[in-house]
Short mmCIF file of N, CA, C and O in Angstrom, two decimals:
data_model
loop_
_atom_site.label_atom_id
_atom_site.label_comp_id
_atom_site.label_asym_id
_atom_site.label_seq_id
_atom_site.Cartn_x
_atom_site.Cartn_y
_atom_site.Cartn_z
N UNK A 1 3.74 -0.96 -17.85
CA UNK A 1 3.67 0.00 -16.75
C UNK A 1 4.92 -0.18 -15.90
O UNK A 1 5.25 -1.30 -15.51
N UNK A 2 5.73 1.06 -15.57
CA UNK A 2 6.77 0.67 -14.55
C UNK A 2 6.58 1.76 -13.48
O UNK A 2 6.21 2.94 -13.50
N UNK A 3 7.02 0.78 -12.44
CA UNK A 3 6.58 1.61 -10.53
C UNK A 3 8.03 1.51 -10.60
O UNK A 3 8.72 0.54 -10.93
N UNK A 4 8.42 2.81 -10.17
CA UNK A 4 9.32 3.11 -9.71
C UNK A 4 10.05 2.72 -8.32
O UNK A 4 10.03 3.75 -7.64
N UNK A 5 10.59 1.86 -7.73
CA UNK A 5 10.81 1.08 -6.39
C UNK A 5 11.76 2.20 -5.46
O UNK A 5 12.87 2.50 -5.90
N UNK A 6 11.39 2.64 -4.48
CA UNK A 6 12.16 3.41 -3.86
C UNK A 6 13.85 2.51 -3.29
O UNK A 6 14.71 3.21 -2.75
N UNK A 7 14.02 1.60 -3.42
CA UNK A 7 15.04 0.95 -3.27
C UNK A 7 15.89 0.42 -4.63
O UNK A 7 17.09 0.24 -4.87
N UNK A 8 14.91 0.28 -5.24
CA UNK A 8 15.61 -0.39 -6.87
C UNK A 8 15.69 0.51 -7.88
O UNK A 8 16.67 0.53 -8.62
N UNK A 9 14.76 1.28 -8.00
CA UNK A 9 14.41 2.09 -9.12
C UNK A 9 13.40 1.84 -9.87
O UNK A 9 12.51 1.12 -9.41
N UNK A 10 13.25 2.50 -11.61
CA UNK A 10 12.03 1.83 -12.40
C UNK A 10 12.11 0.53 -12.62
O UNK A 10 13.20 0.07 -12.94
N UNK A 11 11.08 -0.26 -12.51
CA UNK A 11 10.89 -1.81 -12.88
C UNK A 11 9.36 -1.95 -13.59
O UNK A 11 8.38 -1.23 -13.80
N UNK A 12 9.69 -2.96 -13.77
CA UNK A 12 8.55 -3.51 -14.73
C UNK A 12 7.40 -4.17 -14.08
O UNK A 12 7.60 -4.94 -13.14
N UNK A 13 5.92 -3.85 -14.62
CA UNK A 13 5.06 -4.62 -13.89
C UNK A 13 5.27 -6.12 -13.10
O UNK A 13 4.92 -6.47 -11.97
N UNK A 14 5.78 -6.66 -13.88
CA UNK A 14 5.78 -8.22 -13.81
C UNK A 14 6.68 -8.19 -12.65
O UNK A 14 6.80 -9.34 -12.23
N UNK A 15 7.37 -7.36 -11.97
CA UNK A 15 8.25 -7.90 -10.59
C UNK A 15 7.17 -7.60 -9.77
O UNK A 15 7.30 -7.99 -8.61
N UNK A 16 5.85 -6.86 -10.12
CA UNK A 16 5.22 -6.68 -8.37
C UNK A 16 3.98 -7.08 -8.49
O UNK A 16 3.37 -6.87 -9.54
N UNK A 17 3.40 -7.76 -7.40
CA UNK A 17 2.62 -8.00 -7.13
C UNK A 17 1.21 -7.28 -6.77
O UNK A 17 1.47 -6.31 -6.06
N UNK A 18 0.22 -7.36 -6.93
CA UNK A 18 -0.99 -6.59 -6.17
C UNK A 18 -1.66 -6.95 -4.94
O UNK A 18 -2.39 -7.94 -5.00
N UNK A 19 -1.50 -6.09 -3.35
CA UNK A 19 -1.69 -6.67 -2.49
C UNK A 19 -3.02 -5.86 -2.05
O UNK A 19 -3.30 -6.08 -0.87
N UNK A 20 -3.92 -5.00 -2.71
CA UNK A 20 -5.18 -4.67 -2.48
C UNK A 20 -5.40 -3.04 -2.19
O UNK A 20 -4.56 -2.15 -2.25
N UNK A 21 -6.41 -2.99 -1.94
CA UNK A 21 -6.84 -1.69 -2.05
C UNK A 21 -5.93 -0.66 -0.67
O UNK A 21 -6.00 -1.16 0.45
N UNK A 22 -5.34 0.35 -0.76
CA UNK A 22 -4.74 1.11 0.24
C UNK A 22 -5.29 2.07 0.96
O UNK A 22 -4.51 2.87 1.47
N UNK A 23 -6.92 2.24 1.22
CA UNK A 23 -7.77 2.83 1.62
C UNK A 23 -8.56 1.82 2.97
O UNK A 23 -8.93 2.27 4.06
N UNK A 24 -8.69 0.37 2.51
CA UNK A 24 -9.60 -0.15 3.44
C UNK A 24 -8.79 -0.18 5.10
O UNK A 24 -7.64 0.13 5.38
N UNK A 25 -9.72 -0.60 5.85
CA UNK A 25 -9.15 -0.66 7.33
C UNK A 25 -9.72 -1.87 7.54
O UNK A 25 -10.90 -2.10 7.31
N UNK A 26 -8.86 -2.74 8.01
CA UNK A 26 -9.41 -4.35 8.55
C UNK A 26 -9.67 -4.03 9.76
O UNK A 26 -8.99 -3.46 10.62
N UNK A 27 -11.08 -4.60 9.77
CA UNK A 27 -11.73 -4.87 11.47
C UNK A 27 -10.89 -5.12 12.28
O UNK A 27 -9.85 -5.03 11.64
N UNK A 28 -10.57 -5.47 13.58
CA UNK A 28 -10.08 -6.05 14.53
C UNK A 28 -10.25 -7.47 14.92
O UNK A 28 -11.17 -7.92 15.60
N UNK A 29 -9.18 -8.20 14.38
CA UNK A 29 -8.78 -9.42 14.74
C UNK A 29 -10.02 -10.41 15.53
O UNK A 29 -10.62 -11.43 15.19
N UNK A 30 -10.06 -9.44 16.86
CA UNK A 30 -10.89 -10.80 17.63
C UNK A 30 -12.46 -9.91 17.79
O UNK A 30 -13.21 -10.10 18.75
N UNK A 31 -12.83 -8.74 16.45
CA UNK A 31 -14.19 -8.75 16.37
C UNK A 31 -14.56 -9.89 16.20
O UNK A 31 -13.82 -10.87 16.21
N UNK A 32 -16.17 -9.91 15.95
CA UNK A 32 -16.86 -11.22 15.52
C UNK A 32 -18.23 -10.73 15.14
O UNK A 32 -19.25 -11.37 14.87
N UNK A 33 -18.01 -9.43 15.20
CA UNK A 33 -19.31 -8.31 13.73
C UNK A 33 -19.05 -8.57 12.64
O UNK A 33 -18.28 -8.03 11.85
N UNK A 34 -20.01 -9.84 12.48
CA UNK A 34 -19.78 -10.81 10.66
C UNK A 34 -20.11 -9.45 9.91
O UNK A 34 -19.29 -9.19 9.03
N UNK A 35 -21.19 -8.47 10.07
CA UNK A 35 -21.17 -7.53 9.04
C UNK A 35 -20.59 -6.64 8.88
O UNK A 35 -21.14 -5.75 8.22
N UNK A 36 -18.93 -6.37 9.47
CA UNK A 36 -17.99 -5.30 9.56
C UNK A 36 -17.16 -6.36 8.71
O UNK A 36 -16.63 -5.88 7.71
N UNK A 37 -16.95 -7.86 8.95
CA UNK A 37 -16.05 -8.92 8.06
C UNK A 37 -16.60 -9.06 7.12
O UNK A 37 -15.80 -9.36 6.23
N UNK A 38 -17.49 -9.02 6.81
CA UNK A 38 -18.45 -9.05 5.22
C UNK A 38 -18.42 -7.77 4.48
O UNK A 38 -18.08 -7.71 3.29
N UNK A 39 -18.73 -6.87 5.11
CA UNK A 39 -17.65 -5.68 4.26
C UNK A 39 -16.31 -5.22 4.18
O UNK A 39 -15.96 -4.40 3.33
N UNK A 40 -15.79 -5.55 4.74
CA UNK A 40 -14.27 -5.83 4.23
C UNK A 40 -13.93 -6.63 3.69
O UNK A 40 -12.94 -6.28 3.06
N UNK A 41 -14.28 -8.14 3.43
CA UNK A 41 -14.27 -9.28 2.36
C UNK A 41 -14.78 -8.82 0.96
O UNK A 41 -14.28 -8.90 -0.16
N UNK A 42 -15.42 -8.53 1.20
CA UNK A 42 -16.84 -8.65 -0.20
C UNK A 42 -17.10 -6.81 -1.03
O UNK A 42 -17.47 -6.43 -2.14
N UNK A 43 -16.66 -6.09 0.27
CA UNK A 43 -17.71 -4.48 -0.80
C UNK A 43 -16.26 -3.68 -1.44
O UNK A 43 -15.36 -3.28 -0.72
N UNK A 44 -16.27 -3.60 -2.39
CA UNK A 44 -15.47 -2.59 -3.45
C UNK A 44 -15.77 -1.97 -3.59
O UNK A 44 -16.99 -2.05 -3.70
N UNK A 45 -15.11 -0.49 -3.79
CA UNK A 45 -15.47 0.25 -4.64
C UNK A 45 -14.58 -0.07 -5.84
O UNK A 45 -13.56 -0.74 -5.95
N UNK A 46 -15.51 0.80 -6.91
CA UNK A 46 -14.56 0.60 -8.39
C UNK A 46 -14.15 2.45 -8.91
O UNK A 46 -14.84 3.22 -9.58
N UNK A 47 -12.85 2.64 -8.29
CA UNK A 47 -12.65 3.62 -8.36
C UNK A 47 -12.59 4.04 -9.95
O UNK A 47 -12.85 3.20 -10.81
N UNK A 48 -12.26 5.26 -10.26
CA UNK A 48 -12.25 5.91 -12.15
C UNK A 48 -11.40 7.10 -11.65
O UNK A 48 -11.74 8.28 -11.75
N UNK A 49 -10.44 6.73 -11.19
CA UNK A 49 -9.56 8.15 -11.23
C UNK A 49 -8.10 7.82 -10.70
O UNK A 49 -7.48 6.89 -11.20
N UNK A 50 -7.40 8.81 -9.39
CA UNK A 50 -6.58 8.52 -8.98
C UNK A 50 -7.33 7.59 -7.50
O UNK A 50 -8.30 7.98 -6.84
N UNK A 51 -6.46 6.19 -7.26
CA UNK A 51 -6.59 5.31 -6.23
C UNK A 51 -5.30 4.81 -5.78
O UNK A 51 -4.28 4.56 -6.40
N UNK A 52 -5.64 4.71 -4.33
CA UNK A 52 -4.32 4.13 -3.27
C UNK A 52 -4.01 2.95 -3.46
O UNK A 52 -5.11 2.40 -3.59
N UNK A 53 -3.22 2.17 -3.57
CA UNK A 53 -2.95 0.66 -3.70
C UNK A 53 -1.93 0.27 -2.92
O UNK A 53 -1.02 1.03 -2.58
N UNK A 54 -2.04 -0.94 -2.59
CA UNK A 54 -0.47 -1.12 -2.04
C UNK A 54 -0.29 -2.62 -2.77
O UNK A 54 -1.19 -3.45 -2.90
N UNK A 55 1.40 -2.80 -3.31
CA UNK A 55 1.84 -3.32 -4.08
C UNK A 55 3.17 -4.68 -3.33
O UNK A 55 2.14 -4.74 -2.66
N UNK A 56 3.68 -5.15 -3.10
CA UNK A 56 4.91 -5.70 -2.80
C UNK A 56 5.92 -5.76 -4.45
O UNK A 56 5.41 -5.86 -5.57
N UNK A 57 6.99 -5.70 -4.23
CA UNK A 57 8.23 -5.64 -4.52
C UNK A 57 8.61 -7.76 -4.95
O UNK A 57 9.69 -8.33 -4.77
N UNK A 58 7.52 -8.29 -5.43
CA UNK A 58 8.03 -9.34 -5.06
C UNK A 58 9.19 -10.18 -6.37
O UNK A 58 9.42 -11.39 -6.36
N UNK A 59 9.45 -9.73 -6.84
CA UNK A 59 10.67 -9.79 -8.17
C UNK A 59 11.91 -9.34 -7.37
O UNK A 59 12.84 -10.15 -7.41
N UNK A 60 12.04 -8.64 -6.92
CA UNK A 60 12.98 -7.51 -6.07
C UNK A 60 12.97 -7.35 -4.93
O UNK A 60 12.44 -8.14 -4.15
N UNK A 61 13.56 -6.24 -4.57
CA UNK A 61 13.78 -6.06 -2.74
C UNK A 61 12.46 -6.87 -1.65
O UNK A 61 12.64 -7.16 -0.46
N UNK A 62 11.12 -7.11 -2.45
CA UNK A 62 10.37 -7.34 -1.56
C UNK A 62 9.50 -6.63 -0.72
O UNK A 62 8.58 -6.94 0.04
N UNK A 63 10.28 -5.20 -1.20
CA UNK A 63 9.35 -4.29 0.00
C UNK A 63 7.48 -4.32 -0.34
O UNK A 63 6.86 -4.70 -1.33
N UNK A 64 7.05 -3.72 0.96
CA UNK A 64 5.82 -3.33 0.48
C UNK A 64 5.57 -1.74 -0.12
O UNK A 64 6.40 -0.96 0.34
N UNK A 65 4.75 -1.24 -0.89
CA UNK A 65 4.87 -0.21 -1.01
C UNK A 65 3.48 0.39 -1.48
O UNK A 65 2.58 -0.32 -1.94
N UNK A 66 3.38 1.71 -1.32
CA UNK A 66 2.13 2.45 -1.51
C UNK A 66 2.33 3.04 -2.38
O UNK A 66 3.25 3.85 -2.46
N UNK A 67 0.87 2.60 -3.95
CA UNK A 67 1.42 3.25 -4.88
C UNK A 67 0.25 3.77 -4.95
O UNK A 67 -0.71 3.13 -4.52
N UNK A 68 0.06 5.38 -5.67
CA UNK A 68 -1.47 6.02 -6.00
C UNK A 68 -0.82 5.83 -7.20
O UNK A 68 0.35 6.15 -7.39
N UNK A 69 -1.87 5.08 -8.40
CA UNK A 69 -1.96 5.59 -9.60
C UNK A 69 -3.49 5.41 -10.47
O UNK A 69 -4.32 4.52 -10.25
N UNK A 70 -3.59 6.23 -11.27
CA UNK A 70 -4.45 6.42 -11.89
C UNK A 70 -5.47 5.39 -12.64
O UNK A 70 -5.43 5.54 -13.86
N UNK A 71 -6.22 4.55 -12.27
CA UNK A 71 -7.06 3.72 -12.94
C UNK A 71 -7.79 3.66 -14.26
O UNK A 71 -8.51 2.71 -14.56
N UNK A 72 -7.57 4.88 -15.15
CA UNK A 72 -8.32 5.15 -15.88
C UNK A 72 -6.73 5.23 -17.31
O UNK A 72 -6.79 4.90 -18.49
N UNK A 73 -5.67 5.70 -16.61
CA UNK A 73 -4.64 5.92 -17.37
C UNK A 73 -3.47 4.82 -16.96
O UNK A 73 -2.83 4.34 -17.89
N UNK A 74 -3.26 4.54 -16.06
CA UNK A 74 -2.61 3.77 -15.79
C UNK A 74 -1.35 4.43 -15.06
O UNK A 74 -0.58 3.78 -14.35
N UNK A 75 -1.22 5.79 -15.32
CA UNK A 75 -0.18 6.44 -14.90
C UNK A 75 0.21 6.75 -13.40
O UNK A 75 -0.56 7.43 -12.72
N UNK A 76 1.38 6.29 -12.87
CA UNK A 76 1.92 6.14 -11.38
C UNK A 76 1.72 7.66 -10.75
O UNK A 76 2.37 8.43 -11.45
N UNK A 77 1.22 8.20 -9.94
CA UNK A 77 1.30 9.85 -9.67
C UNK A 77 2.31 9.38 -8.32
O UNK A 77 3.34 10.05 -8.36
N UNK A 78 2.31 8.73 -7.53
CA UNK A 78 3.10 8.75 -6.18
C UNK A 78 3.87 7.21 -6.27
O UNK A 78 3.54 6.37 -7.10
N UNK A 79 4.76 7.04 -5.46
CA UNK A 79 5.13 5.60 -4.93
C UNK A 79 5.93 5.73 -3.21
O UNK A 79 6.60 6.70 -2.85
N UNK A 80 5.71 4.86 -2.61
CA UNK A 80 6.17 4.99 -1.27
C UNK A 80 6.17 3.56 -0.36
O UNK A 80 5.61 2.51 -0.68
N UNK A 81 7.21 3.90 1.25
CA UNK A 81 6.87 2.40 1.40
C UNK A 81 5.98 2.59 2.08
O UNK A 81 6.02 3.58 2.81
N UNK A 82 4.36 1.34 2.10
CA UNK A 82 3.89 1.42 2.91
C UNK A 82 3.97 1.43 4.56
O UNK A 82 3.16 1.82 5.40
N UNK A 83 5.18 0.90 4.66
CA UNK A 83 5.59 1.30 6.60
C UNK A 83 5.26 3.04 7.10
O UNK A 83 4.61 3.48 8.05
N UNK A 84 5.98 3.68 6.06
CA UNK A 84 5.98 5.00 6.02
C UNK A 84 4.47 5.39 6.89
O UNK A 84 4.42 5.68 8.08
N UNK A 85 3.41 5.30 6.04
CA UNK A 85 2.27 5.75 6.39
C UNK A 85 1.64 5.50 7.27
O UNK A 85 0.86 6.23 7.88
N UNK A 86 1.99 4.11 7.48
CA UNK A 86 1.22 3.26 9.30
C UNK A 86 2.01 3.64 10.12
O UNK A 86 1.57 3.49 11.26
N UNK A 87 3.10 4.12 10.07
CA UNK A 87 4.42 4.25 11.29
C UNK A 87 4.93 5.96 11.73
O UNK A 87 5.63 6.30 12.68
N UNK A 88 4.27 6.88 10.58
CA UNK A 88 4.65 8.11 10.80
C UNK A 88 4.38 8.68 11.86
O UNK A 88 3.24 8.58 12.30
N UNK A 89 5.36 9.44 12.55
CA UNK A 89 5.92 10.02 14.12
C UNK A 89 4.82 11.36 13.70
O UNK A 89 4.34 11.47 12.58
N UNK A 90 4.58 12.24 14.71
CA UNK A 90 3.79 13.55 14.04
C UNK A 90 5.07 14.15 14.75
O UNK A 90 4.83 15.35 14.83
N UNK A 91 5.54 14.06 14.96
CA UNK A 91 6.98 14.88 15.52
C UNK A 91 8.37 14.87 14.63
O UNK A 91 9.35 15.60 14.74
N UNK A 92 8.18 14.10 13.98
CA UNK A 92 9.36 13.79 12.77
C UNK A 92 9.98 12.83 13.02
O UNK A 92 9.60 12.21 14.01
N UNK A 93 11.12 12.34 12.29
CA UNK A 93 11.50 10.97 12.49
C UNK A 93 12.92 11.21 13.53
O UNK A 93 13.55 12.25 13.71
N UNK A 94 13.19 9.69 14.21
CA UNK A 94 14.33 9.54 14.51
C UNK A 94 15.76 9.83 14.19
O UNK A 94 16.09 8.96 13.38
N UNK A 95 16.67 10.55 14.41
CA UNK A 95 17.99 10.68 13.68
C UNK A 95 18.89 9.10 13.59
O UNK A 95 19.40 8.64 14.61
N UNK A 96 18.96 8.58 12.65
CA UNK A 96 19.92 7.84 13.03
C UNK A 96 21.08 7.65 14.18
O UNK A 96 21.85 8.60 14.31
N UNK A 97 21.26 6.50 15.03
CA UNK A 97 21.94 6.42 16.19
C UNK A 97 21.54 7.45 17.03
O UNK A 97 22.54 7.70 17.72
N UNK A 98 20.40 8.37 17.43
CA UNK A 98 19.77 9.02 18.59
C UNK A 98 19.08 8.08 19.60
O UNK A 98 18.33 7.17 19.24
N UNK A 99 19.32 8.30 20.66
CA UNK A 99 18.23 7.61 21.70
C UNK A 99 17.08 8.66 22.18
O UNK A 99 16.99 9.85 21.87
N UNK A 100 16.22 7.88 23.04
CA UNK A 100 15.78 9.10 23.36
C UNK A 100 14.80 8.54 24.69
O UNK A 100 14.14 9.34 25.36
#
């Protein structure tokens, strides 16, 4: 299988790592609702189609990145960095060297 690295290009499984499902939301730090931490530890789903993942780069650049691919085929449909998606402006992005 090769993920395409938005910094490197195609690479080979074996440079990246699997850093978990790209759908869940971790509780908040200083909850202490053991049954909001017990489902986020412990409940999976077992997806059969296209699923979000997020991956690191760890052979290479290192980045983190968000990959959807297909569980059933194996085939990559998207790749991206995960910063992208936690950090997106709804106004669009910064221009390089703009202040504001």
């Amino acid at each position: 299988m090769l993920i395409n690295c938005p910094y490197c290009g195609p690479r080979d499984l074996s440079e990246f790592s699997y850093q978990g499902d790209g759908n869940r939301t971790r509780p908040d730090p200083a909850s202490t609702n053991q049954a909001e931490w017990n489902a986020y530890v412990y409940d999976r789903t077992n997806i059969a189609g296209d699923h979000n993942e997020i991956w690191q780069h760890a052979g290479g650049c290192r980045a983190h990145l968000r990959v959807t691919r297909n569980t059933l085929t194996h085939k990559i449909i998207s790749v991206g960095f995960a910063r992208d998606e936690r950090h997106k402006k709804p106004h669009g992005h910064r221009r390089s060297g703009a202040h504001s």
